[in-house]
Short mmCIF file of C-alpha atoms in Angstrom, two decimals:
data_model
loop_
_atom_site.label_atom_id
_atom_site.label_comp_id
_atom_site.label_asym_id
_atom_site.label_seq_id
_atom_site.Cartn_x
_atom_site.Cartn_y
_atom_site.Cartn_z
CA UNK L 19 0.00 0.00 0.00
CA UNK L 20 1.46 3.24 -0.71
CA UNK L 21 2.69 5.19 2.25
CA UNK L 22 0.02 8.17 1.72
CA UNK L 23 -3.31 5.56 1.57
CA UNK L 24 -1.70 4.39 4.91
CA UNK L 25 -1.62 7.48 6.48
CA UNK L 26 -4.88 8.17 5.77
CA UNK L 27 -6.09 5.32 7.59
CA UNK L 28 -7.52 6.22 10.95
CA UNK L 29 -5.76 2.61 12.28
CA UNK L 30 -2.84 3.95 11.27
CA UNK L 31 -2.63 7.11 12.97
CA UNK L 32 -0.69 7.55 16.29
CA UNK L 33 -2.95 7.38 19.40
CA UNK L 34 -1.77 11.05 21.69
CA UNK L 35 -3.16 9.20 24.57
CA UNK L 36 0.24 6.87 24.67
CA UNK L 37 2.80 8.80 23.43
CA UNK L 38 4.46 7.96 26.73
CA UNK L 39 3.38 4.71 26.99
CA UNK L 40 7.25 3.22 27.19
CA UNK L 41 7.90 5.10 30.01
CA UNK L 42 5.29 4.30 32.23
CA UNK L 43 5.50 1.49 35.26
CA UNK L 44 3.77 -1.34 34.50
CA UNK L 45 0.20 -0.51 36.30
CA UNK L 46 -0.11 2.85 34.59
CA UNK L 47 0.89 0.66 31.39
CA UNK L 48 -2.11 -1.28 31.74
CA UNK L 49 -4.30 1.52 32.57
CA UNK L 50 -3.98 3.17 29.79
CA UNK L 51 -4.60 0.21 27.66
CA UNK L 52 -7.62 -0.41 29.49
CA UNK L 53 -9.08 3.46 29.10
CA UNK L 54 -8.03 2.71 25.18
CA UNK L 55 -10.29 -0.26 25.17
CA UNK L 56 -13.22 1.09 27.02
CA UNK L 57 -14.05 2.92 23.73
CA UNK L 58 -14.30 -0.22 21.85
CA UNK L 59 -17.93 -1.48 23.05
CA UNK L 60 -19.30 2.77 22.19
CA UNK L 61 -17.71 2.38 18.82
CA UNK L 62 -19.73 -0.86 17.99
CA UNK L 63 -23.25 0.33 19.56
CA UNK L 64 -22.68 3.45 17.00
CA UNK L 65 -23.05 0.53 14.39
CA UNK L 66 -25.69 -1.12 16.23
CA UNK L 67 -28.59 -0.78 13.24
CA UNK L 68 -25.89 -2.09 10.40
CA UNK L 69 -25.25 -4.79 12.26
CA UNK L 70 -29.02 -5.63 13.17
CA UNK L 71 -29.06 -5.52 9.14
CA UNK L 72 -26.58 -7.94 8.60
CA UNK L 73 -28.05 -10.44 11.37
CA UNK L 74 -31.01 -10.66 8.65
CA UNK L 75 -29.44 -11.18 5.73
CA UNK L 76 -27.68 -14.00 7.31
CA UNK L 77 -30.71 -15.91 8.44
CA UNK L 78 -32.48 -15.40 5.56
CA UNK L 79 -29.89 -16.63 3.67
CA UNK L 80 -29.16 -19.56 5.90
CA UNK L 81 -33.07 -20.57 5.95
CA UNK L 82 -32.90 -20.49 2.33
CA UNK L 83 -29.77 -23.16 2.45
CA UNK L 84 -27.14 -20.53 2.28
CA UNK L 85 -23.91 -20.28 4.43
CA UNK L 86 -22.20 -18.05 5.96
CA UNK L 87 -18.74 -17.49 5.27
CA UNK L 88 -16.10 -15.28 6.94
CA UNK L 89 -12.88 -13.87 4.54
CA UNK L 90 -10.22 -12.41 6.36
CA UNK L 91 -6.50 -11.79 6.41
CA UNK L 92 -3.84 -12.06 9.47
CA UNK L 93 -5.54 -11.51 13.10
CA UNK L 94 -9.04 -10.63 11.02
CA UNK L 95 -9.15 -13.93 9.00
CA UNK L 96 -7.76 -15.91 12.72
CA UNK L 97 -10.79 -13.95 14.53
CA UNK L 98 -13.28 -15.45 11.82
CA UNK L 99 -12.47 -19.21 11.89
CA UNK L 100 -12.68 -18.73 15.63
CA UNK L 101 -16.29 -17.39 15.65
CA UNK L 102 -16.98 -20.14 13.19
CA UNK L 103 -15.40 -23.05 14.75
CA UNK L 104 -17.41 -22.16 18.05
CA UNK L 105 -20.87 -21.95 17.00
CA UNK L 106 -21.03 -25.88 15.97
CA UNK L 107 -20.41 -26.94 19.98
CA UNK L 108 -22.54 -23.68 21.04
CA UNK L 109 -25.47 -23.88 18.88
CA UNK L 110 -25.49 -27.67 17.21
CA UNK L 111 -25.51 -26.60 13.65
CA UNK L 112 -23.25 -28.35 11.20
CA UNK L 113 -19.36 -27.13 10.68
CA UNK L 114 -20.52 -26.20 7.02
CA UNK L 115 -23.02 -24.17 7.81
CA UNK L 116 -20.77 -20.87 9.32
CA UNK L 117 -17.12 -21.34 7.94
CA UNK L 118 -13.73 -18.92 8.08
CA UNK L 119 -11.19 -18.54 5.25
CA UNK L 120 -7.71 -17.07 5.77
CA UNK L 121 -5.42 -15.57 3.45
CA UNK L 122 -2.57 -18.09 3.33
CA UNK L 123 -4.82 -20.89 4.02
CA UNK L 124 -4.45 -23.15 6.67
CA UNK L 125 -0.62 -22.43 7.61
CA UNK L 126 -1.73 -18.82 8.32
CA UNK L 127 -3.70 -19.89 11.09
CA UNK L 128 -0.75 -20.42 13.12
CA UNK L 129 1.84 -18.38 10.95
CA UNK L 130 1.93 -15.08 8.78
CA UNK L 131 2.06 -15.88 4.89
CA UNK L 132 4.20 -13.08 3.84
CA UNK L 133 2.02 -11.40 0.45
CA UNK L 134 -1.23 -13.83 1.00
CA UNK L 135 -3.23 -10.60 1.38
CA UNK L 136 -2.02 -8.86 -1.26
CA UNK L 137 -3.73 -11.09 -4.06
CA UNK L 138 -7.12 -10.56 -5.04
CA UNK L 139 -7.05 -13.37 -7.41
CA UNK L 140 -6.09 -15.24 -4.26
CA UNK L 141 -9.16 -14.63 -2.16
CA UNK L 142 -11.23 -15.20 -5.83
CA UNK L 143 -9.89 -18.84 -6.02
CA UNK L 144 -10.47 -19.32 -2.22
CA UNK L 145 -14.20 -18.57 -2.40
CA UNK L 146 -14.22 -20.66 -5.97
CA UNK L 147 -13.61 -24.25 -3.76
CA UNK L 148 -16.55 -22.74 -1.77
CA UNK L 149 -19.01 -23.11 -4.55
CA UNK L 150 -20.55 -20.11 -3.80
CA UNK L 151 -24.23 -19.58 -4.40
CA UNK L 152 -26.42 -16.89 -4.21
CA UNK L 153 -28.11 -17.97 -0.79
CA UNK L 154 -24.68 -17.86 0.90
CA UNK L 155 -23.28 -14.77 2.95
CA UNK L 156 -20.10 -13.61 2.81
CA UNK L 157 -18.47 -11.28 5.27
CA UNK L 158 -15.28 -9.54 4.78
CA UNK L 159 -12.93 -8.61 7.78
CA UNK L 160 -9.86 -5.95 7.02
CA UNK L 161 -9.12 -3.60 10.13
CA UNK L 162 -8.17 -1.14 6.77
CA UNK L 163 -10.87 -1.92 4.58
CA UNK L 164 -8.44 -2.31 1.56
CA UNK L 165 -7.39 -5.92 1.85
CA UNK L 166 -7.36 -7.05 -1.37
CA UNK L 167 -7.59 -10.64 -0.89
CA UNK L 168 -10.77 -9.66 0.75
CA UNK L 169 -12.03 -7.47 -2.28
CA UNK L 170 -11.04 -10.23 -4.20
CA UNK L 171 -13.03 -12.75 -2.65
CA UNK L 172 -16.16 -9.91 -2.27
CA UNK L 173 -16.54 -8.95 -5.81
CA UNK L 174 -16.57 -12.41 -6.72
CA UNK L 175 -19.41 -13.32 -4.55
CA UNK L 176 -21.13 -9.97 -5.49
CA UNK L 177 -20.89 -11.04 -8.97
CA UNK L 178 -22.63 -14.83 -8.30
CA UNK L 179 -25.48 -12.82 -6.49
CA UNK L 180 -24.51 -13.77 -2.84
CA UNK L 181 -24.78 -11.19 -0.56
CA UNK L 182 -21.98 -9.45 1.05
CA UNK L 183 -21.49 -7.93 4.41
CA UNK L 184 -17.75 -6.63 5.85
CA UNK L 185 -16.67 -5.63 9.14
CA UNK L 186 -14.08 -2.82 9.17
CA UNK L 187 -12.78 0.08 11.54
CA UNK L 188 -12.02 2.61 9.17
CA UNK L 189 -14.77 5.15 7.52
CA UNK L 190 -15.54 4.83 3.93
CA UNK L 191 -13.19 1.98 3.00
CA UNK L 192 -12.85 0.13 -0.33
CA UNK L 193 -14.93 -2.69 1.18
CA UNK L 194 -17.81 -0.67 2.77
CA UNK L 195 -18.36 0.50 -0.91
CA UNK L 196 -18.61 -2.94 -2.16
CA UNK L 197 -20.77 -4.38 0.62
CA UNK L 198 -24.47 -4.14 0.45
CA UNK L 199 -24.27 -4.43 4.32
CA UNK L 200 -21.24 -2.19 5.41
CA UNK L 201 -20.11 -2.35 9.34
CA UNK L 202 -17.66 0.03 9.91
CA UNK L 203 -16.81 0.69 13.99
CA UNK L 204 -14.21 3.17 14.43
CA UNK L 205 -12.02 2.77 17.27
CA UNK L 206 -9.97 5.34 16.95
CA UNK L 207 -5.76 4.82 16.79
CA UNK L 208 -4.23 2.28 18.35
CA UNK L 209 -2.40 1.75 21.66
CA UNK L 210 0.82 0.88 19.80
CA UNK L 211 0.28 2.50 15.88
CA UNK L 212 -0.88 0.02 13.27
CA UNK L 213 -1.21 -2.86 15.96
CA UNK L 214 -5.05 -3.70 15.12
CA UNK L 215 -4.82 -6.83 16.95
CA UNK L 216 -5.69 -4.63 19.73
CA UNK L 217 -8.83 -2.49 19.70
CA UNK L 218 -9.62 -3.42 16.08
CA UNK L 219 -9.57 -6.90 16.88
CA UNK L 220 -11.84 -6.25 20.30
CA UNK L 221 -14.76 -4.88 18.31
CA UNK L 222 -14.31 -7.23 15.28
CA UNK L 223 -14.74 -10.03 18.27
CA UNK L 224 -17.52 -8.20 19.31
CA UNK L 225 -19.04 -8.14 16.05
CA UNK L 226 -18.55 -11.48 15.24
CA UNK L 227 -20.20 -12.43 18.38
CA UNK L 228 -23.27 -10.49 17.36
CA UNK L 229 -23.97 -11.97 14.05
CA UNK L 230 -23.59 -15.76 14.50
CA UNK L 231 -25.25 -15.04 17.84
CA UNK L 232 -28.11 -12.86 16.46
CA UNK L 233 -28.56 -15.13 13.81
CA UNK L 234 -28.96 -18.53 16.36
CA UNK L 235 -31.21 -16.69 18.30
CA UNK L 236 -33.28 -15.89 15.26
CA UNK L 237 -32.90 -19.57 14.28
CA UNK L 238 -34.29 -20.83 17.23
CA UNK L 239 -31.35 -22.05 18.85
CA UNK L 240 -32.07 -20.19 22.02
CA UNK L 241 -34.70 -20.42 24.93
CA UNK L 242 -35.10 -17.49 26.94
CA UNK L 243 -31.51 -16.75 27.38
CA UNK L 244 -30.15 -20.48 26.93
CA UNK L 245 -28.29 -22.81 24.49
CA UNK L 246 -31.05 -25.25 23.52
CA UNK L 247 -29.30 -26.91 20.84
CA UNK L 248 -25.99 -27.73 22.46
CA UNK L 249 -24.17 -30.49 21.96
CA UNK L 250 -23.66 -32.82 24.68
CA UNK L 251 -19.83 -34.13 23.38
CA UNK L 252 -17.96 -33.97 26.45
CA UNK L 253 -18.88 -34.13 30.23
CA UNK L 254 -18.48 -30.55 30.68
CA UNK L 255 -21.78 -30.25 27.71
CA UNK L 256 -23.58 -32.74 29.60
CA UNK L 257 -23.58 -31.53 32.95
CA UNK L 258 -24.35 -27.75 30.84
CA UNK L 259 -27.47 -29.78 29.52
CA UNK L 260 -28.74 -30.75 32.65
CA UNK L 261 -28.75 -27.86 34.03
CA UNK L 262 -30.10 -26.09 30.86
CA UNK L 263 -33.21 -28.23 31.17
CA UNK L 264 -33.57 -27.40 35.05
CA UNK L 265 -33.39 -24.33 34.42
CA UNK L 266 -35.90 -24.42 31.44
CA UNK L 267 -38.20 -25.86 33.40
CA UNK L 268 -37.76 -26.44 37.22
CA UNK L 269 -37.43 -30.37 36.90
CA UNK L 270 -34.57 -32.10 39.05
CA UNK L 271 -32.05 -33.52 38.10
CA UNK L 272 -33.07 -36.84 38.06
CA UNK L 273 -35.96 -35.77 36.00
CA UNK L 274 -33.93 -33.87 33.36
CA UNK L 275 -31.87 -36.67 33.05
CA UNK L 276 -34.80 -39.34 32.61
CA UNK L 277 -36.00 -36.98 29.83
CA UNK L 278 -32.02 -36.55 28.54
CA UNK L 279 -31.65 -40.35 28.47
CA UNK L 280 -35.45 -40.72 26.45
CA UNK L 281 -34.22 -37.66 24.27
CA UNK L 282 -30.84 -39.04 23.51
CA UNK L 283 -29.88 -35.92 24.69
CA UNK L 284 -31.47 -33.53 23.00
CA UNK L 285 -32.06 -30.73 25.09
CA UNK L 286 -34.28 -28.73 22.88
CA UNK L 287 -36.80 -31.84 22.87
CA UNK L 288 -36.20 -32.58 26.61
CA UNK L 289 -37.84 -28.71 27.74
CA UNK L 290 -40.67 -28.99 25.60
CA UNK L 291 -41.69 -32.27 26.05
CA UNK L 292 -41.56 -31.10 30.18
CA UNK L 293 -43.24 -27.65 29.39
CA UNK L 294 -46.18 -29.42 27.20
CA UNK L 295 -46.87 -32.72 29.09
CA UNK L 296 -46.36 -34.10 25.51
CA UNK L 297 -44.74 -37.71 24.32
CA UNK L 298 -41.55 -37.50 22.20
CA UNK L 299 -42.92 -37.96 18.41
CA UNK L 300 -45.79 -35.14 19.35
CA UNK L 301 -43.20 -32.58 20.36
CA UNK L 302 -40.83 -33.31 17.90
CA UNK L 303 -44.05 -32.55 15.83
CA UNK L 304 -44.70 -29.20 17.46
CA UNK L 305 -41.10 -28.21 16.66
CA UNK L 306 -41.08 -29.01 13.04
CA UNK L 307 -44.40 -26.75 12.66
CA UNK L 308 -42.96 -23.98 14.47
CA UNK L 309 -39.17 -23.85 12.76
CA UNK L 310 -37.37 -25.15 16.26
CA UNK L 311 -39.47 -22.44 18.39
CA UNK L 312 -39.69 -23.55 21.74
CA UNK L 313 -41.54 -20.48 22.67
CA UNK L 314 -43.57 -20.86 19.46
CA UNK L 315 -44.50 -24.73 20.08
CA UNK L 316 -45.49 -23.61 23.73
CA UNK L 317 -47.39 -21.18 22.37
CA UNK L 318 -48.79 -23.64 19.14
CA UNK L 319 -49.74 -26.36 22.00
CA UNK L 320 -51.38 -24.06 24.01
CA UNK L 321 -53.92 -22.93 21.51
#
């Protein structure tokens, strides 16, 4: 990138808040990190109604078949495959269904691919072993907004008629104008210039955690406030589905796990079979008619 794009970059600019940041002790160190990353959570309400937008588009698309499929580049493309590989355990929903792509592939996970970015051709290829379609999502993560691998991979699925969402932190960006869905939180310089693993990185986690968790919620994968469709893999999930169902519904614990047991597990099942005084193949009934609902089967049984 030339040197004068760069500057204009709001990431790139030098934070005045730590110009003495190498000469503090330690604790004052910290503090002033931690007054730099208070702002994070204001920047991303700002974006609060984009982001509601994107949430949408993404269920939509996935109730249509579609996917939804991060793009991303160093620490962004890392902070992708994270909030992908963590919804599959969380919310029970196959590992195809939310995936993350790095620049650099695999390797880059772990280690930075010197010039993986740089290509859009690159990102265009990556998305090409997708087999995109026009029910899939993709989002695009760059801290700049000028990645090209990510523009790459963008214009590509623009072109197929998938939709496109990207999450940046700079105002205006080379990807906001390509997205039909732009997300752009500006945090402001960084504690240490250019390092966007910092606050860039907070609110793209924060981000992240809004869409795939909007989107669930929207899906039916929550009751209330809890993880109906986790999956019970380890002991850890099972004990966290026992006490899902008590909570859910007041039962014991030797009740929950009668229902568990008759369930195979399946905690979504479990609470309404409890809540509706129903057998098994009726409330797996009152699901399918109400799209996973718990709240909507209650509400279908009760009629």
């Amino acid at each position: 990138m030339d040197i004068k794009k760069l500057e204009c970059l709001v990431t790139e600019e030098r934070n005045i808040n730590t110009m003495d940041i190498d000469r503090l002790s330690t604790l004052d160190m910290v503090k002033r990190i931690n007054e730099e990353d208070k702002k994070v959570a204001e920047a991303v309400s700002k974006e609060s109604e984009q982001i509601a937008k994107a949430i949408d588009i993404i269920t939509e698309g996935i109730k249509k078949g579609g996917r939804l499929i991060y793009m991303g580049a160093g620490t962004s493309g890392r902070l992708g495959i994270l909030d992908a590989s963590e919804c599959p355990p969380t919310f029970g929903v196959d590992f195809e269904l939310i995936q993350g792509i790095i620049a650099g592939g695999k390797t880059a996970i772990f280690k930075a691919v010197e010039g993986a970015e740089d290509s859009m051709e690159l990102g265009k290829n990556d998305l090409e072993d997708k087999n995109i379609n026009e029910n899939d999502v993709i989002c695009g993560i760059a801290a700049s907004g000028r990645t090209p691998y990510v523009i790459g991979g963008m214009n590509y699925a623009k072109s197929l008629g998938a939709k496109v969402i990207c999450v940046t932190m700079n105002p205006g960006s080379d990807m906001s104008k390509i997205a039909h869905v732009p997300i752009s939180v500006v945090v402001g310089p960084e504690v240490i210039m250019g390092s966007t693993r910092m606050k860039a990185g907070t609110a793209q986690k924060m981000v992240l955690n809004m869409l795939t968790t909007g989107t669930m919620i929207k899906l039916g994968k929550v009751y209330s406030n809890l993880m109906v469709d986790v999956q019970s893999t380890n002991e850890k999930l099972i004990t966290r589905a026992k006490r899902i169902v008590m909570l859910a519904t007041g039962v014991s614990i030797e009740e929950a796990e009668r229902y568990l047991k008759e369930t195979e597990y399946d905690v979504k099942l479990s609470i309404l079979m409890i809540e509706t005084n129903k057998g098994k193949e009726e409330s797996e009934e009152l699901l399918k008619d109400s799209e996973g609902y718990i709240s909507k089967a209650i509400d279908l049984n009760n009629k």
